[in-house]
Short mmCIF file of C-alpha atoms in Angstrom, two decimals:
data_model
loop_
_atom_site.label_atom_id
_atom_site.label_comp_id
_atom_site.label_asym_id
_atom_site.label_seq_id
_atom_site.Cartn_x
_atom_site.Cartn_y
_atom_site.Cartn_z
CA MET G 1 3.64 -32.40 109.86
CA SER G 2 2.42 -35.52 107.42
CA ASN G 3 -1.03 -33.43 106.64
CA PRO G 4 0.71 -30.17 105.65
CA LYS G 5 3.33 -32.65 103.16
CA THR G 6 0.46 -34.28 101.95
CA ARG G 7 -1.56 -30.91 100.93
CA LEU G 8 1.41 -29.43 99.06
CA PHE G 9 1.95 -32.74 97.33
CA LEU G 10 -1.61 -32.91 96.23
CA VAL G 11 -1.31 -29.02 95.32
CA LEU G 12 1.72 -29.76 92.90
CA PHE G 13 0.46 -32.98 91.49
CA ALA G 14 -2.60 -30.95 90.48
CA PHE G 15 -0.89 -27.99 89.20
CA ASN G 16 1.16 -30.24 87.08
CA THR G 17 -1.38 -32.14 85.74
CA TYR G 18 -3.30 -28.73 84.38
CA SER G 19 -0.20 -27.88 83.08
CA ILE G 20 -0.02 -31.48 81.10
CA VAL G 21 -3.45 -31.21 79.55
CA SER G 22 -3.43 -27.61 78.71
CA SER G 23 0.21 -28.14 76.68
CA ASP G 24 -1.67 -31.19 75.00
CA GLU G 25 -4.82 -28.60 74.09
CA VAL G 26 -2.31 -26.29 72.65
CA GLN G 27 -0.15 -28.99 70.52
CA LEU G 28 -4.01 -30.22 69.54
CA ASN G 29 -4.62 -26.93 68.64
CA ILE G 30 -1.32 -26.16 66.86
CA SER G 31 -1.44 -29.54 65.02
CA SER G 32 -5.23 -28.94 63.88
CA LEU G 33 -4.47 -25.31 62.79
CA ALA G 34 -1.35 -26.73 60.62
CA ASP G 35 -3.65 -29.31 59.29
CA LYS G 36 -6.13 -26.59 58.05
CA LEU G 37 -3.46 -24.51 56.53
CA GLY G 38 -2.10 -27.62 55.14
CA GLN G 39 -5.34 -27.86 53.59
CA SER G 40 -5.77 -24.84 52.53
CA SER G 41 -2.31 -24.61 50.97
CA SER G 42 -3.12 -28.09 48.90
CA SER G 43 -6.54 -26.47 47.87
CA VAL G 44 -4.67 -23.44 46.66
CA ALA G 45 -2.12 -24.89 44.78
CA ALA G 46 -5.20 -27.43 43.27
CA SER G 47 -6.82 -24.50 42.08
CA SER G 48 -3.19 -23.05 40.82
CA ALA G 49 -2.86 -26.11 38.82
CA VAL G 50 -6.34 -25.82 37.53
CA SER G 51 -6.07 -22.09 36.92
CA PRO G 52 -1.99 -20.94 35.79
CA VAL G 53 -3.39 -17.36 36.15
CA PHE G 54 -4.90 -16.09 39.39
CA LYS G 55 -7.09 -13.56 39.48
CA ALA G 56 -8.15 -11.46 42.38
CA ALA G 57 -11.43 -10.23 42.29
CA VAL G 58 -12.02 -6.38 42.04
CA ASP G 59 -14.62 -4.47 44.42
CA PRO G 60 -16.63 -2.49 41.74
CA VAL G 61 -16.41 0.14 44.61
CA PHE G 62 -13.33 0.65 44.20
CA SER G 63 -12.93 0.87 39.80
CA ILE G 64 -11.24 3.84 38.64
CA ASN G 65 -13.04 6.35 36.85
CA MET G 66 -9.99 9.05 35.59
CA LEU G 67 -12.65 11.49 33.93
CA SER G 68 -14.51 12.10 37.19
CA SER G 69 -11.16 13.71 38.62
CA PHE G 70 -10.90 16.20 35.44
CA PRO G 71 -12.25 19.71 35.56
CA GLU G 72 -15.31 20.52 33.96
CA ASP G 73 -13.43 23.26 31.46
CA LEU G 74 -10.97 20.68 30.51
CA GLU G 75 -13.68 17.94 28.99
CA ILE G 76 -14.46 17.21 25.63
CA THR G 77 -17.56 19.43 24.71
CA ASP G 78 -20.98 17.88 23.34
CA TYR G 79 -19.96 19.36 19.95
CA CYS G 80 -16.70 18.05 19.53
CA SER G 81 -17.84 14.71 21.02
CA ASN G 82 -20.34 14.63 17.94
CA LEU G 83 -17.82 15.43 15.37
CA LEU G 84 -15.56 12.72 16.87
CA HIS G 85 -18.16 10.46 16.65
CA ILE G 86 -18.91 10.97 13.07
CA PHE G 87 -15.22 10.86 12.21
CA GLY G 88 -15.09 7.34 13.55
CA GLU G 89 -18.34 6.07 11.81
CA ARG G 90 -17.06 7.41 8.17
CA TYR G 91 -13.47 6.18 9.05
CA VAL G 92 -15.32 2.51 9.42
CA THR G 93 -17.27 2.86 6.63
CA TYR G 94 -14.34 4.01 4.66
CA VAL G 95 -12.12 0.90 5.48
CA ASN G 96 -14.83 -1.48 4.86
CA CYS G 97 -15.34 -0.48 1.57
CA LEU G 98 -11.31 -0.84 0.89
CA VAL G 99 -10.95 -4.20 1.85
CA PRO G 100 -13.35 -5.98 -0.69
CA ALA G 101 -12.25 -3.10 -3.46
CA ALA G 102 -8.66 -4.42 -2.87
CA ARG G 103 -8.55 -7.24 -5.79
CA PRO G 104 -9.36 -6.51 -8.41
CA VAL G 105 -8.12 -2.79 -7.34
CA LYS G 106 -11.75 -0.58 -7.48
CA VAL G 107 -10.47 1.48 -4.32
CA CYS G 108 -11.44 4.69 -6.69
CA GLN G 109 -14.31 3.77 -8.44
CA SER G 110 -15.87 1.94 -5.48
CA CYS G 111 -15.30 4.18 -2.42
CA TYR G 112 -14.81 7.84 -3.68
CA SER G 113 -18.23 9.01 -1.96
CA SER G 114 -16.80 7.42 1.53
CA TYR G 115 -13.78 9.50 1.31
CA GLY G 116 -15.63 12.42 0.48
CA ARG G 117 -17.54 12.31 3.47
CA LEU G 118 -14.33 11.41 5.88
CA ARG G 119 -12.62 13.96 4.19
CA GLU G 120 -15.22 16.43 5.09
CA THR G 121 -15.38 15.60 8.44
CA TYR G 122 -11.68 16.03 8.94
CA LEU G 123 -11.70 19.33 7.55
CA ASN G 124 -14.49 20.48 9.98
CA ILE G 125 -12.46 19.15 12.75
CA SER G 126 -9.21 20.80 11.40
CA SER G 127 -10.62 24.49 10.70
CA ASP G 128 -11.08 27.24 12.79
CA GLN G 129 -14.61 27.22 12.37
CA MET G 130 -16.38 28.04 15.73
CA GLY G 131 -19.24 25.36 17.14
CA PRO G 132 -22.61 26.77 18.59
CA SER G 133 -20.99 28.06 21.83
CA ASN G 134 -17.76 29.89 20.05
CA GLU G 135 -15.77 26.74 20.41
CA SER G 136 -13.32 25.22 18.17
CA CYS G 137 -12.55 21.45 18.10
CA ARG G 138 -9.06 21.40 16.38
CA ASP G 139 -6.85 22.06 19.37
CA ILE G 140 -8.77 19.58 21.71
CA LEU G 141 -9.27 16.73 19.02
CA LEU G 142 -5.78 17.26 17.21
CA ARG G 143 -3.39 18.56 19.38
CA SER G 144 -3.93 17.78 22.86
CA ASP G 145 -1.71 15.03 23.63
CA ARG G 146 1.57 13.66 21.74
CA LEU G 147 -0.29 10.34 20.30
CA MET G 148 -2.28 12.79 17.86
CA LEU G 149 -4.50 9.79 17.21
CA VAL G 150 -6.94 11.66 14.48
CA PRO G 151 -4.57 12.97 12.39
CA GLU G 152 -2.48 9.97 12.36
CA LEU G 153 -5.91 8.19 10.88
CA TYR G 154 -6.64 10.38 8.64
CA SER G 155 -3.08 10.71 7.31
CA ASN G 156 -3.01 6.48 6.73
CA LEU G 157 -6.06 6.73 4.37
CA LYS G 158 -5.12 9.98 2.76
CA GLY G 159 -1.75 8.53 1.68
CA LEU G 160 -3.42 5.60 0.38
CA TRP G 161 -5.92 7.78 -1.43
CA ASP G 162 -2.95 9.71 -3.20
CA LYS G 163 -0.63 6.90 -3.74
CA SER G 164 -3.48 5.44 -5.86
CA ASN G 165 -4.26 8.84 -7.62
CA CYS G 166 -7.48 8.52 -7.40
CA ASP G 167 -7.95 12.41 -8.07
CA ASN G 168 -7.31 11.60 -11.70
CA CYS G 169 -10.32 9.50 -11.96
CA ILE G 170 -12.56 11.48 -9.85
CA THR G 171 -14.29 14.91 -10.23
CA GLU G 172 -13.84 17.88 -7.77
CA GLY G 173 -16.11 17.63 -4.74
CA TYR G 174 -16.00 13.50 -4.98
CA GLU G 175 -19.34 13.34 -6.87
CA SER G 176 -18.59 11.08 -10.13
CA LEU G 177 -16.21 9.47 -11.87
CA THR G 178 -14.18 11.76 -14.73
CA ASN G 179 -15.69 11.09 -18.38
CA ASP G 180 -12.51 10.00 -19.37
CA THR G 181 -12.34 7.18 -16.94
CA LEU G 182 -16.36 6.17 -17.59
CA TYR G 183 -15.12 6.01 -21.44
CA PHE G 184 -12.04 3.82 -20.72
CA MET G 185 -14.48 1.46 -18.43
CA ASN G 186 -16.96 1.46 -21.45
CA THR G 187 -14.15 0.44 -23.78
CA LEU G 188 -12.85 -2.01 -21.66
CA ASN G 189 -16.13 -3.57 -20.92
CA HIS G 190 -16.56 -3.94 -24.48
CA THR G 191 -13.54 -5.69 -24.93
CA LEU G 192 -14.09 -8.19 -21.68
CA SER G 193 -17.23 -9.13 -23.64
CA CYS G 194 -15.15 -9.92 -26.75
CA PHE G 195 -13.27 -12.04 -24.81
CA GLU G 196 -15.98 -13.83 -23.15
CA LYS G 197 -17.86 -14.33 -26.22
CA TYR G 198 -15.06 -16.37 -28.12
CA SER G 199 -13.11 -17.82 -25.12
CA PRO G 200 -14.82 -21.27 -25.30
CA GLY G 201 -14.02 -21.91 -28.91
CA ASN G 202 -10.97 -21.70 -30.81
CA HIS G 203 -8.74 -18.92 -29.46
CA THR G 204 -7.40 -17.83 -32.61
CA GLU G 205 -11.04 -16.68 -33.97
CA LEU G 206 -10.80 -14.66 -30.47
CA CYS G 207 -7.39 -13.17 -31.47
CA LYS G 208 -8.95 -12.19 -34.79
CA SER G 209 -12.41 -10.99 -33.86
CA CYS G 210 -11.14 -9.24 -30.48
CA LYS G 211 -7.99 -7.36 -32.29
CA THR G 212 -9.84 -4.03 -33.02
CA ALA G 213 -11.20 -3.67 -29.39
CA TYR G 214 -8.22 -4.61 -27.94
CA SER G 215 -6.23 -2.00 -30.43
CA GLN G 216 -8.69 0.81 -29.25
CA LEU G 217 -8.12 -0.06 -25.36
CA ASN G 218 -4.46 0.10 -25.60
CA GLU G 219 -4.71 3.40 -27.24
CA LEU G 220 -7.24 4.58 -25.09
CA TYR G 221 -4.79 3.79 -22.23
CA SER G 222 -1.43 5.13 -23.64
CA GLY G 223 -3.06 8.40 -24.00
CA MET G 224 -4.17 8.36 -20.53
CA GLU G 225 -0.86 7.53 -19.27
CA ARG G 226 0.78 10.60 -21.50
CA ASN G 227 -1.72 13.12 -19.93
CA LYS G 228 -1.87 11.62 -16.67
CA THR G 229 -5.40 11.01 -16.24
CA MET G 230 -5.46 7.48 -14.95
CA CYS G 231 -5.33 6.19 -11.62
CA ILE G 232 -4.84 2.57 -9.67
CA ASP G 233 -7.65 1.39 -11.06
CA ILE G 234 -7.53 1.64 -14.73
CA GLU G 235 -3.63 0.50 -14.27
CA ASP G 236 -4.83 -2.50 -12.67
CA ALA G 237 -7.47 -3.55 -15.21
CA MET G 238 -5.17 -2.85 -18.21
CA ASN G 239 -2.53 -5.16 -16.59
CA MET G 240 -4.90 -7.82 -16.24
CA THR G 241 -6.29 -7.56 -19.69
CA ARG G 242 -3.18 -7.50 -21.32
CA ARG G 243 -2.50 -10.96 -19.39
CA LEU G 244 -5.50 -12.18 -20.58
CA TRP G 245 -4.43 -11.08 -24.36
CA SER G 246 -0.86 -12.45 -24.27
CA LYS G 247 -0.68 -15.24 -21.35
CA LYS G 248 -4.05 -16.93 -21.38
CA PHE G 249 -5.09 -16.78 -24.92
CA ASN G 250 -1.92 -16.57 -26.48
CA CYS G 251 -2.33 -13.67 -28.89
CA SER G 252 0.21 -11.11 -30.42
CA PHE G 253 -0.32 -7.48 -31.09
CA PRO G 254 2.33 -5.68 -32.79
CA ARG G 255 2.76 -2.36 -31.10
CA LYS G 256 3.20 0.76 -33.30
CA GLU G 257 6.47 2.08 -31.62
CA THR G 258 8.27 -0.89 -32.47
CA VAL G 259 7.88 0.04 -36.32
CA PRO G 260 10.32 3.16 -35.47
CA VAL G 261 12.89 1.03 -33.81
CA ILE G 262 13.10 -1.55 -36.51
CA ALA G 263 13.46 1.06 -39.34
CA VAL G 264 16.08 2.94 -37.44
CA SER G 265 17.77 -0.42 -36.60
CA SER G 266 17.89 -1.66 -40.11
CA PHE G 267 19.42 1.73 -41.01
CA MET G 268 22.27 1.42 -38.90
CA LEU G 269 22.67 -2.08 -39.78
CA PHE G 270 22.95 -1.12 -43.96
CA LEU G 271 24.71 2.13 -43.03
CA PRO G 272 28.47 -0.02 -43.30
CA ILE G 273 27.41 -1.92 -46.56
CA ILE G 274 26.07 1.77 -47.95
CA PHE G 275 29.59 3.88 -46.71
CA TYR G 276 31.79 0.93 -48.38
CA LEU G 277 29.48 0.72 -51.69
CA SER G 278 29.50 4.70 -52.21
CA SER G 279 33.28 4.52 -51.43
CA PHE G 280 33.80 1.97 -54.16
CA LEU G 281 32.23 3.67 -56.63
CA HIS G 282 33.38 6.96 -56.46
CA SER G 283 37.13 5.69 -56.27
CA GLU G 284 35.81 3.81 -59.59
CA GLN G 285 34.64 7.19 -60.95
CA LYS G 286 38.19 8.82 -60.37
CA LYS G 287 39.83 6.34 -62.13
CA ARG G 288 38.10 6.75 -65.26
CA LYS G 289 38.39 10.94 -65.28
CA LEU G 290 42.04 10.46 -65.08
CA ILE G 291 43.75 11.93 -67.91
CA HIS G 292 47.25 10.43 -68.89
CA PRO G 293 49.50 13.36 -70.16
CA LYS G 294 51.64 13.04 -73.73
CA ARG G 295 54.94 12.05 -72.96
CA VAL G 296 57.53 15.04 -73.72
CA LYS G 297 60.70 14.71 -75.50
CA SER G 298 63.83 14.63 -73.27
CA TYR G 299 66.07 17.50 -72.83
CA SER G 300 69.10 15.84 -73.95
CA ASN G 301 67.27 15.13 -77.38
CA ILE G 302 66.38 18.37 -77.80
CA ASN G 303 69.97 19.84 -77.27
CA ILE G 304 71.39 17.06 -80.00
CA GLN G 305 68.74 17.92 -82.68
CA ASP G 306 69.67 22.01 -82.05
CA LYS G 307 73.36 20.85 -82.26
CA GLN G 308 72.82 18.84 -85.63
CA SER G 309 70.65 21.72 -87.00
#
């Protein structure tokens, strides 16, 4: 009896010991795993403290290439791609020309050739002209999407060109400046040379010596303004010259337009005086011409005399 009981006791004791040891190992594994997770979370927190934006690495194998999924008949052809590339190059060239020409304004005389080449490229794109394979680039480059980037870019630069009235100063074909523009620039340079010559000295001498040149420049500008043959370059150059003449050098120049104004104003001022003076002289003349008739005998006296007779 004792032996079976003893064996049973030993089996139960061994089972309990194994369960305790295994549970301790499990708890140890769980605690070590928790420690590892805490360390990893602390490292992630430290890394996030250093870098506020967490960027996940992207495998280049999974990079997206949208054009590879389009059929060949919808892709841009080599001819149209070449035209688009030329348009981009000439667009950048024209913009790079405009920025240095912003002040003083020389957008017409400095950038007309680059604008002419850009305009030529856009006309080739927007025309019905067929390419080598009887293909037109107008629809695919100008109308294939809602944004219409190429027409929008060109429209902005064309609006700037039209607003500057550059066509008034450039010949057809964008080959050179007009003769009127060249003559104005020559007269302007002559006037500025006179300013530069006498500016170190007395400004009174400058006003006296440069009056003729400045007068010719003003007359030329007024004629171009009436004929509408000037652009923003001429307008800005004349405004700067007038500021030099009046503000910096304190010179005065009576304009011819003021003479008729002064004459009319003087006439209107003296008109009441002339009116009253003429009225007075006219009334005096009437008084002198007034004839006093002889006194006629009264009717009663005539009757008395008749009776006496």
